[in-house]
PDB file of C-alpha atoms and ligand atoms in Angstrom:
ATOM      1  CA  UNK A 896     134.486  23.676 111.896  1.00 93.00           C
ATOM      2  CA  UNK A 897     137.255  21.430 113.096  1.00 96.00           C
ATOM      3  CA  UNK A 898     141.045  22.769 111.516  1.00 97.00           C
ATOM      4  CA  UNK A 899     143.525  20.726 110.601  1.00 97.00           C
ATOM      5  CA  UNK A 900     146.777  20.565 109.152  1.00 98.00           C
ATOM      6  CA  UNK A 901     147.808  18.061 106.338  1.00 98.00           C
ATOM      7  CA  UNK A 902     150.856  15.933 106.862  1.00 98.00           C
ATOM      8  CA  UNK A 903     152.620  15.652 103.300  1.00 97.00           C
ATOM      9  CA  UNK A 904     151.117  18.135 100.099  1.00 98.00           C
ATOM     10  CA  UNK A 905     151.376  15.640  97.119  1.00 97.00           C
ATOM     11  CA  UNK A 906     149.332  13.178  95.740  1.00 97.00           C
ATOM     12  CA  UNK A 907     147.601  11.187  98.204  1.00 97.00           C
ATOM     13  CA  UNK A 908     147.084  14.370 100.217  1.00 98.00           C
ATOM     14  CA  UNK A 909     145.151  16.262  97.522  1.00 98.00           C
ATOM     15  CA  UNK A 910     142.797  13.422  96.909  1.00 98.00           C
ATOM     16  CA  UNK A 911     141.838  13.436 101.168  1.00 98.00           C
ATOM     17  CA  UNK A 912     141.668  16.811 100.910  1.00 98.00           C
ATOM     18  CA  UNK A 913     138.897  16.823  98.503  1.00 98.00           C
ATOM     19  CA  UNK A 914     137.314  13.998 100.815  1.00 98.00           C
ATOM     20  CA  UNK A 915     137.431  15.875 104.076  1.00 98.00           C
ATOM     21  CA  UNK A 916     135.794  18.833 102.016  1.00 97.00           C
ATOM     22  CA  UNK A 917     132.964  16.509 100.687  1.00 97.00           C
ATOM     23  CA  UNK A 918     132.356  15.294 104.487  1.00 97.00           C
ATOM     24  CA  UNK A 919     132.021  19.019 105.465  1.00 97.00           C
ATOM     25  CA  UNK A 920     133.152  20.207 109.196  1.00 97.00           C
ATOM     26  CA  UNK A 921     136.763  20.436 108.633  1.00 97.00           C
ATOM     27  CA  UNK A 922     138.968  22.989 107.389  1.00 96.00           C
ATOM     28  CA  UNK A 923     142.567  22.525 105.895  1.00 97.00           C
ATOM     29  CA  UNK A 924     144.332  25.367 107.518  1.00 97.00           C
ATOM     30  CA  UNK A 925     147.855  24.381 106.603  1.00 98.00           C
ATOM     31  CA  UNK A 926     150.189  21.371 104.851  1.00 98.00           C
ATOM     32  CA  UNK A 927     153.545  20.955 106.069  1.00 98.00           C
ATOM     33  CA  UNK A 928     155.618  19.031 103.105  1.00 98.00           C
ATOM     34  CA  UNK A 929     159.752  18.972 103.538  1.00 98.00           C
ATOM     35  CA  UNK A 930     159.851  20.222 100.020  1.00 98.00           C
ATOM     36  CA  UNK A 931     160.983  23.968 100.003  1.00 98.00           C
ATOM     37  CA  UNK A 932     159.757  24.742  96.759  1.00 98.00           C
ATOM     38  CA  UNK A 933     156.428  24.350  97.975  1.00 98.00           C
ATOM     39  CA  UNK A 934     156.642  26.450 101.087  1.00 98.00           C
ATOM     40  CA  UNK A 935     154.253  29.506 100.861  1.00 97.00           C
ATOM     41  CA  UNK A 936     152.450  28.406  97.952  1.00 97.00           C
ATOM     42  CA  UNK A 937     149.209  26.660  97.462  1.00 98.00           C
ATOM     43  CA  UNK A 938     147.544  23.314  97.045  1.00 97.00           C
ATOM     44  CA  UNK A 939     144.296  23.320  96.190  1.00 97.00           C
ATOM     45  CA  UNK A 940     143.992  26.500  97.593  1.00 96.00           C
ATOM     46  CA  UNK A 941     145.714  25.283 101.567  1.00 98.00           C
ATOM     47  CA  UNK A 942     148.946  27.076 102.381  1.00 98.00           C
ATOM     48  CA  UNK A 943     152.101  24.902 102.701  1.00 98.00           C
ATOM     49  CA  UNK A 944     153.448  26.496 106.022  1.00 97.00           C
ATOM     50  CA  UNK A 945     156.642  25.222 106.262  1.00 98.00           C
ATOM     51  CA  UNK A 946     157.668  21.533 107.504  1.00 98.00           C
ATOM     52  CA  UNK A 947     157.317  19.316 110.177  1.00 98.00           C
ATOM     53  CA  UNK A 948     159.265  21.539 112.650  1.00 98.00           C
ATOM     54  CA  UNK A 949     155.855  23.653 112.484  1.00 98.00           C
ATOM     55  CA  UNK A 950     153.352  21.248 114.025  1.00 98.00           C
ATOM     56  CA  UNK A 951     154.251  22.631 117.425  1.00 98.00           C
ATOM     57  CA  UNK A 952     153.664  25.740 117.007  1.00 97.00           C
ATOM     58  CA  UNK A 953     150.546  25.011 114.484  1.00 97.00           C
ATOM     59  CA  UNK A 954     149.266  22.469 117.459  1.00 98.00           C
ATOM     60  CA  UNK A 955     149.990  26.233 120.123  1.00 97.00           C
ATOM     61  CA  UNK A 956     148.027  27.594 117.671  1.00 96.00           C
ATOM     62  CA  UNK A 957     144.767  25.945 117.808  1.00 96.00           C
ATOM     63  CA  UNK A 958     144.902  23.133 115.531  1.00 98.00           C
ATOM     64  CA  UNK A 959     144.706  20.128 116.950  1.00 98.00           C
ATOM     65  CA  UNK A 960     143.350  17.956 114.322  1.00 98.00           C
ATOM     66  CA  UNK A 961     145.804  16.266 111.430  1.00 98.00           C
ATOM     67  CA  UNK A 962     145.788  13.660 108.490  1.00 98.00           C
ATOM     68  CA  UNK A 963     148.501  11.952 107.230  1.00 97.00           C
ATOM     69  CA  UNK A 964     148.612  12.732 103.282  1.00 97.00           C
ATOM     70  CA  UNK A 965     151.649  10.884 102.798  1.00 97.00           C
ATOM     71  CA  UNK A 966     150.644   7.632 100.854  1.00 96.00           C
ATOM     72  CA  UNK A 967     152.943   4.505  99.727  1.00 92.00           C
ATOM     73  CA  UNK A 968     153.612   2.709  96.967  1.00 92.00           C
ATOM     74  CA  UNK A 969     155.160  -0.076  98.421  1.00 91.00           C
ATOM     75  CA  UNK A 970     157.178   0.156 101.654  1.00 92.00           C
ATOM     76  CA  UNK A 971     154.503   1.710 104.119  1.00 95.00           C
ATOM     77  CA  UNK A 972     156.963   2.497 106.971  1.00 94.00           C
ATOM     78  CA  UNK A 973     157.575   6.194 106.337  1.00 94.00           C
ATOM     79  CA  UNK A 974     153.428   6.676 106.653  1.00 96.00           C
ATOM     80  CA  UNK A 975     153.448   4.418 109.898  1.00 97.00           C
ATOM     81  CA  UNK A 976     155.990   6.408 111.626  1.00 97.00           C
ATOM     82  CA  UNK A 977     154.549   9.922 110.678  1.00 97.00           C
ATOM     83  CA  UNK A 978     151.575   8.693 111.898  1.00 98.00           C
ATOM     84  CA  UNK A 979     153.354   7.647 115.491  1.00 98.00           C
ATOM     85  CA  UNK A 980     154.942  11.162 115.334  1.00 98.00           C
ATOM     86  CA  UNK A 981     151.827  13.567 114.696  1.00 98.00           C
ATOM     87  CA  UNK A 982     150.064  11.009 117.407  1.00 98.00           C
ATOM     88  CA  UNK A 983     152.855  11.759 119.836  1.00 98.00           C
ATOM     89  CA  UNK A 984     152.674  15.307 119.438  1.00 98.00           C
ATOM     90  CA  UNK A 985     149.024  15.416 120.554  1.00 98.00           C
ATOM     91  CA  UNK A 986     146.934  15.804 117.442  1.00 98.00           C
ATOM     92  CA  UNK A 987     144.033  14.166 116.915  1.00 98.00           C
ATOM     93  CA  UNK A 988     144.148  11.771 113.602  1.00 98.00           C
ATOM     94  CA  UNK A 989     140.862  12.801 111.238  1.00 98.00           C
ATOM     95  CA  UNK A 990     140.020   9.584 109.424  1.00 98.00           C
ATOM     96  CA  UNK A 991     138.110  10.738 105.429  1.00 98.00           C
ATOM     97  CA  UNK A 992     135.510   8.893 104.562  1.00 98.00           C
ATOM     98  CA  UNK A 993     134.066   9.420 100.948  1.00 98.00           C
ATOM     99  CA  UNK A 994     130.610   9.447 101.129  1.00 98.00           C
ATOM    100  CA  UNK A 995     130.446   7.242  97.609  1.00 98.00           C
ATOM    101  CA  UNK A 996     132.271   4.635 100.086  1.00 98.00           C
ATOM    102  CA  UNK A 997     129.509   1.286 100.907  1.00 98.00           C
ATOM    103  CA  UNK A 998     130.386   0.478 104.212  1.00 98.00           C
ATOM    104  CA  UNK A 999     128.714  -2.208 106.361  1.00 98.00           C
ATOM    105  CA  UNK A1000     127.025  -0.728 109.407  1.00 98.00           C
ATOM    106  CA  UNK A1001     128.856  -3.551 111.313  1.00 98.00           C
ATOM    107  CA  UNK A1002     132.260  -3.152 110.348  1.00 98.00           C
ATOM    108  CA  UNK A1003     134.898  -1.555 112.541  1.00 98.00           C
ATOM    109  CA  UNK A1004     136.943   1.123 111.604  1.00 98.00           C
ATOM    110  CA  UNK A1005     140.382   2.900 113.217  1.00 98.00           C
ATOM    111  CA  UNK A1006     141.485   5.702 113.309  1.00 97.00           C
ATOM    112  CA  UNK A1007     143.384   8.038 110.819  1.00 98.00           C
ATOM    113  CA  UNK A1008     141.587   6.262 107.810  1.00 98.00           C
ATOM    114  CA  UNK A1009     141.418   7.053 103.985  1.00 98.00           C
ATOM    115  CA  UNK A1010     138.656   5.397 102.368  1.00 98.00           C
ATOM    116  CA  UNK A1011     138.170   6.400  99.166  1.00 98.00           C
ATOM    117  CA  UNK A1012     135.530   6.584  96.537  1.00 98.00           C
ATOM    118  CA  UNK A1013     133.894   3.265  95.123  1.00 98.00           C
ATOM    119  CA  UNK A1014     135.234   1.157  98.515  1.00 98.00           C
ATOM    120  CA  UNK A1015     133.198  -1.119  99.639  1.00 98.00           C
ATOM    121  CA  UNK A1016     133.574  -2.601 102.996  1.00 98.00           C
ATOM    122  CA  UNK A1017     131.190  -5.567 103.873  1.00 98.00           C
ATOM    123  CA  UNK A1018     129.838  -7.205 107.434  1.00 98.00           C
ATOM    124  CA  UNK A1019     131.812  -7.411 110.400  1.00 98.00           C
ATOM    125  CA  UNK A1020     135.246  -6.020 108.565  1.00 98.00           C
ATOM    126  CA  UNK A1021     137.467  -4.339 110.524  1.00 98.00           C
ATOM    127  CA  UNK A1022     140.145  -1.607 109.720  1.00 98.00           C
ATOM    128  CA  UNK A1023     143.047  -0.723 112.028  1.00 98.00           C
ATOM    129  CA  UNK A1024     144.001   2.418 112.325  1.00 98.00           C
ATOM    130  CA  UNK A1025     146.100   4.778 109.908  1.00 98.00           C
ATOM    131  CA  UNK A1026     144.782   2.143 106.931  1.00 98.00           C
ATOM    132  CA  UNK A1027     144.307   3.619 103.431  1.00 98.00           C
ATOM    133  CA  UNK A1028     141.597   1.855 101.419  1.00 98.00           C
ATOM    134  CA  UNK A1029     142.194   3.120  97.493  1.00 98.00           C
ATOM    135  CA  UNK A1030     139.664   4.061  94.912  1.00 98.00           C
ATOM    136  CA  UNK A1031     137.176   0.751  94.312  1.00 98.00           C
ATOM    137  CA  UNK A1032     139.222  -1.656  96.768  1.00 98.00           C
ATOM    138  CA  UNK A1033     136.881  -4.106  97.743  1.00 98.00           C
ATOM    139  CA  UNK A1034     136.964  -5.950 101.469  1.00 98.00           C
ATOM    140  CA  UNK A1035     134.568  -8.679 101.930  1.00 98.00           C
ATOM    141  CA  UNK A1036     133.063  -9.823 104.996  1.00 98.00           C
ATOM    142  CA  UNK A1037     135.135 -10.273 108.111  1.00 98.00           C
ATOM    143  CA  UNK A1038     137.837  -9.723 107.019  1.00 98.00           C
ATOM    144  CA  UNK A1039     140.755  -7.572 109.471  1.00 98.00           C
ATOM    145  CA  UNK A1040     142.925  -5.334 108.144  1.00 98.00           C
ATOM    146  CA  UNK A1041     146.020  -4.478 110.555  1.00 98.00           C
ATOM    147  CA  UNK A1042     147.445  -1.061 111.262  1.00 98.00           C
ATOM    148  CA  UNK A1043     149.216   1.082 108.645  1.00 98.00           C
ATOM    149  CA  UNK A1044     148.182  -1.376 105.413  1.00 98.00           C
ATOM    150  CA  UNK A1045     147.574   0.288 101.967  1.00 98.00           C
ATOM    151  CA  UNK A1046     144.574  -1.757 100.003  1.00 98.00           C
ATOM    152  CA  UNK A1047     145.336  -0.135  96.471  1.00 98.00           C
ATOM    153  CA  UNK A1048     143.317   1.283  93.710  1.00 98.00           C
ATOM    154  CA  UNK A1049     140.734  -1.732  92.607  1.00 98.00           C
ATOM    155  CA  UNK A1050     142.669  -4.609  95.280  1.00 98.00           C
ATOM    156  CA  UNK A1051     140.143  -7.245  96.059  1.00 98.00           C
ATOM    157  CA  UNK A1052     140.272  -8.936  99.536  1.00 98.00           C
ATOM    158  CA  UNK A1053     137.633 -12.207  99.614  1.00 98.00           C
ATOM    159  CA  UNK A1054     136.003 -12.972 102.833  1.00 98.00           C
ATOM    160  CA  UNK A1055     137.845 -13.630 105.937  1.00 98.00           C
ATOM    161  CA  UNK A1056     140.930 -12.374 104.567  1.00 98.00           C
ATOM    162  CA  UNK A1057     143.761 -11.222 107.444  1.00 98.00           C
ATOM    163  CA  UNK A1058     146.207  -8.578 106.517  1.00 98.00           C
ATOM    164  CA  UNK A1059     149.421  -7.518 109.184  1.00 98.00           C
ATOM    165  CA  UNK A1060     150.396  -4.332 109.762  1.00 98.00           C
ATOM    166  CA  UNK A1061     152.536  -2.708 107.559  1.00 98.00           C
ATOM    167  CA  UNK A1062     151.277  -4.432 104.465  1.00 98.00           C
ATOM    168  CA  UNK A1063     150.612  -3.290 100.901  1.00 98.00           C
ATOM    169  CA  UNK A1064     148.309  -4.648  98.869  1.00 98.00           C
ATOM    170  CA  UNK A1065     148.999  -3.556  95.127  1.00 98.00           C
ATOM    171  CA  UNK A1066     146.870  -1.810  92.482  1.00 98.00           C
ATOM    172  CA  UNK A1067     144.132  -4.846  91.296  1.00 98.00           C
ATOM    173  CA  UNK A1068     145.478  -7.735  93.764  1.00 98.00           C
ATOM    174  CA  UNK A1069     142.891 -10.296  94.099  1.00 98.00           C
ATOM    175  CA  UNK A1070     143.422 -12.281  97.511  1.00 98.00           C
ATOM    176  CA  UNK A1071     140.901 -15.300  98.093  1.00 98.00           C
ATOM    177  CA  UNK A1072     139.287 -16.386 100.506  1.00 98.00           C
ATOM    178  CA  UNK A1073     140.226 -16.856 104.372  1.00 98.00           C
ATOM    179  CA  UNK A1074     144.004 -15.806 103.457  1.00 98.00           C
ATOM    180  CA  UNK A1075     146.383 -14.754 105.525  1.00 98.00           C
ATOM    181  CA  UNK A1076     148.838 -12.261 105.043  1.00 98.00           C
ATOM    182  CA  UNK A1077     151.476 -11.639 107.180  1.00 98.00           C
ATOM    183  CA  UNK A1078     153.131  -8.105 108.503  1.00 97.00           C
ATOM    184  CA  UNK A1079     155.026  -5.614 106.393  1.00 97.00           C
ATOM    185  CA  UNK A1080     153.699  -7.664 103.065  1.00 97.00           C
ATOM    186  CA  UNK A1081     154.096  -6.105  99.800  1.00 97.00           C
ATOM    187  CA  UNK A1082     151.824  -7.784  97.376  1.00 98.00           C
ATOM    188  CA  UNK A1083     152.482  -6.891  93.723  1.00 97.00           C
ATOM    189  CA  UNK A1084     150.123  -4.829  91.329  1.00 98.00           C
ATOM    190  CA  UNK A1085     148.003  -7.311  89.510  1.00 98.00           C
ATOM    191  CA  UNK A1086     148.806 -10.166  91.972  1.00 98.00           C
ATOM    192  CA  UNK A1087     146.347 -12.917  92.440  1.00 98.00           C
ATOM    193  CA  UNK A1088     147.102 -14.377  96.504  1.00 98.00           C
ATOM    194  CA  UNK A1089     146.045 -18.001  96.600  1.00 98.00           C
ATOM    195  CA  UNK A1090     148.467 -18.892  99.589  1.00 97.00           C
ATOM    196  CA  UNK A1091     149.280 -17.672 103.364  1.00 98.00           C
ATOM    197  CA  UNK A1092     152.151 -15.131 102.953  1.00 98.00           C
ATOM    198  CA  UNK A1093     154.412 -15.203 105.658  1.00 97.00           C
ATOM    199  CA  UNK A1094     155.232 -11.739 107.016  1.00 97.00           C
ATOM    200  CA  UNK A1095     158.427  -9.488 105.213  1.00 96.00           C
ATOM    201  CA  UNK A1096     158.049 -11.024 101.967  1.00 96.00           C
ATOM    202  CA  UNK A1097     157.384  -8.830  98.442  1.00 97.00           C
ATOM    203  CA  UNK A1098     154.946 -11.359  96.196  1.00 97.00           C
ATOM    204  CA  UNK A1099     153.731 -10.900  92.680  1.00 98.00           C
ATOM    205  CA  UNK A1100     152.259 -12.820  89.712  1.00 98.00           C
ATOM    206  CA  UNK A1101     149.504 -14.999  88.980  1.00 98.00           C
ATOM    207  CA  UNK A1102     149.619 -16.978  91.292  1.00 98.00           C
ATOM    208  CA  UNK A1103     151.147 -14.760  93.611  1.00 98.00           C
ATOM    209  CA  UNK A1104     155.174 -16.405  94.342  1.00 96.00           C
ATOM    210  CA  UNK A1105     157.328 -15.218  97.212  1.00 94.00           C
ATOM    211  CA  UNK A1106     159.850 -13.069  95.159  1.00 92.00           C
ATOM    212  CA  UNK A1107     162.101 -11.911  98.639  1.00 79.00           C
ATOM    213  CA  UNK A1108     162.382 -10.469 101.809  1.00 81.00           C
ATOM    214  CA  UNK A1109     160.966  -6.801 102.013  1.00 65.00           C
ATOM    215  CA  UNK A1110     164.075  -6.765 104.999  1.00 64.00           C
ATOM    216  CA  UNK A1111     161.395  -4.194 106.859  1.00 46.00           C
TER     217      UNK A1111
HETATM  218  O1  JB2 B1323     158.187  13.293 106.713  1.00 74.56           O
HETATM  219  C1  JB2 B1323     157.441  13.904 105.941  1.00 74.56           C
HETATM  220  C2  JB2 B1323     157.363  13.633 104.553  1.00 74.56           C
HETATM  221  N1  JB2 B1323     157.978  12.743 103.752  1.00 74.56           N
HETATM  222  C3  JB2 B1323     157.531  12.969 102.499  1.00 74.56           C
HETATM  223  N2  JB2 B1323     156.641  14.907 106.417  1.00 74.56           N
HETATM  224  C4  JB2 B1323     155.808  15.612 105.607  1.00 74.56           C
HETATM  225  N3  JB2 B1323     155.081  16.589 106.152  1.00 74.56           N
HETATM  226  N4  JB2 B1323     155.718  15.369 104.299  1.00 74.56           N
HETATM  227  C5  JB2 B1323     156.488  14.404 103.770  1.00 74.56           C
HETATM  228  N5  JB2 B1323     156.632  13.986 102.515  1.00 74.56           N
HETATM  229  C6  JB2 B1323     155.952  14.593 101.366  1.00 74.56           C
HETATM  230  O2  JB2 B1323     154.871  13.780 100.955  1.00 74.56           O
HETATM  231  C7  JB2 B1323     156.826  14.718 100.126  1.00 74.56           C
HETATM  232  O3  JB2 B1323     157.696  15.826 100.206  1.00 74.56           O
HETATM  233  C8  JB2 B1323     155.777  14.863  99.033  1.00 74.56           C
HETATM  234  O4  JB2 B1323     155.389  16.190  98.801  1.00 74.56           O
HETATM  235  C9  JB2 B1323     154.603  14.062  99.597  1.00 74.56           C
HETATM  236  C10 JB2 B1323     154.405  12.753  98.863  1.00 74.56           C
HETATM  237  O5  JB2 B1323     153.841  13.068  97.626  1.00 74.56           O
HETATM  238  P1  JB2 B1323     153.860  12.107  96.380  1.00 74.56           P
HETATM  239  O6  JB2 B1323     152.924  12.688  95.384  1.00 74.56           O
HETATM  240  O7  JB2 B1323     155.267  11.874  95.977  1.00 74.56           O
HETATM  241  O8  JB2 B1323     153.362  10.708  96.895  1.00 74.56           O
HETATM  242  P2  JB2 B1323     152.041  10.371  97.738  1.00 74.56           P
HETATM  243  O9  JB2 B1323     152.499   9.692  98.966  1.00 74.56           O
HETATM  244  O10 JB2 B1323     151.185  11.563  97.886  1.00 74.56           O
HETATM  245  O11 JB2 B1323     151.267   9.349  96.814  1.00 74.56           O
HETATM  246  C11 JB2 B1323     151.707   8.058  96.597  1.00 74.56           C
HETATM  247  O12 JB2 B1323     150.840   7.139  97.266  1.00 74.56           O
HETATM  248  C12 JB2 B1323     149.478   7.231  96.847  1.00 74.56           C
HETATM  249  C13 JB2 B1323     148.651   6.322  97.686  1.00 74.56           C
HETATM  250  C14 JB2 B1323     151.656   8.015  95.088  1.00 74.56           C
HETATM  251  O13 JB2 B1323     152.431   7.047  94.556  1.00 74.56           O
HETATM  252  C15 JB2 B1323     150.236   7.905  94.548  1.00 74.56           C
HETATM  253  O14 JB2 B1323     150.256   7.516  93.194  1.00 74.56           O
HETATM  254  C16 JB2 B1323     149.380   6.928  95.357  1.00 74.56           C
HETATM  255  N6  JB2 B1323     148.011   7.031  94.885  1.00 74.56           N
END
């Protein structure tokens, strides 16, 4: 069994929780979360330890796996630089996979993923590293996602789409074909992306508009 400690105890990180379990070969030894209240209770049955300041001592202790269960909901920085700072401490990202995910035996995948149930990833895709792909997000062929993007619950990326790093893709986008969307994105619930989106800009609406600056 590989152990690992979760990064973050609240939604996001039950939901990979129950994925790494349904993969088999890991086990969540610990969460560290920042909030106290949580702090020698359980979720879903995993210890919260303490907070960040642990993962030393945790990593002394044996476990040198981790997954990041902090999620976004727009602004995808905060995951993106947990990620650099559990990297940088030596652990080893997990990536969880659901095994209800369709995933093209020649797509490419990073490191550090979440790809959750109903996700279908077609030919010659490829996923950078720390990427969360939501319940049902669909990513056509050859497409490439960049590092640290969120595809949300149900988003829909036609072939040949590019997405930056940093981006968010809301709950339901729909992004046609051979699209490109720039860095640090954040594309509004419901949106439907029929243009190139330059990077830093928040979009939303049907068609998609540029609304402002996401000044990441
Ligand atoms: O620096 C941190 C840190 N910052 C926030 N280190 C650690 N170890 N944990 C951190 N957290 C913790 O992440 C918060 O204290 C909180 O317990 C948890 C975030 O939980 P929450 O349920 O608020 O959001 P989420 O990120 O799990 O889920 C969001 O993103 C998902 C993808 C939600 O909006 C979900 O609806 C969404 N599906």
């Amino acid at each position: 069994m590989t152990r690992l400690v979760g990064i973050g105890a609240g939604g996001h990180a039950k939901v990979v929780l129950e994925i790494l379990k349904l993969m088999g070969g890991y086990e969540i030894a610990a969460f560290v979360d920042p909030r106290k209240e949580l702090w020698g209770r359980d979720v879903l049955e995993v210890p919260v330890r303490g907070d960040d300041t642990l993962l030393p001592s945790l990593y002394d202790q044996g476990i040198r796996h981790a997954f990041i269960g902090v999620g976004t909901t727009g602004d995808t920085r905060a995951r993106r630089k947990l990620y650099q700072k559990v990297c940088g401490l030596g652990f080893e990202m997990v990536s969880a996979i659901h095994p209800q995910a369709i995933i093209s035996p020649s797509a490419v995948i990073g490191q550090g993923v979440t790809i959750m149930a109903g996700t279908v990833i077609n030919a010659d895709a490829a996923i950078g590293d720390n990427v969360i792909l939501n319940s049902g997000a669909i990513v056509e062929h050859d497409c490439v996602i960049g590092c640290h993007v969120h595809i949300a619950t149900g988003a829909c990326l036609a072939g040949t789409v590019f997405v930056g790093d940093g981006t968010h893709v809301g709950l339901g986008a729909m992004v046609r074909q051979s699209i490109n969307i720039g860095q640090n994105v954040v594309v509004g619930a419901g949106a439907l992306v029929l243009q190139d989106i330059p990077d830093n800009m928040v979009v939303a609406g049907v068609p998609a508009r540029i609304l402002k600056s996401a000044e990441n």
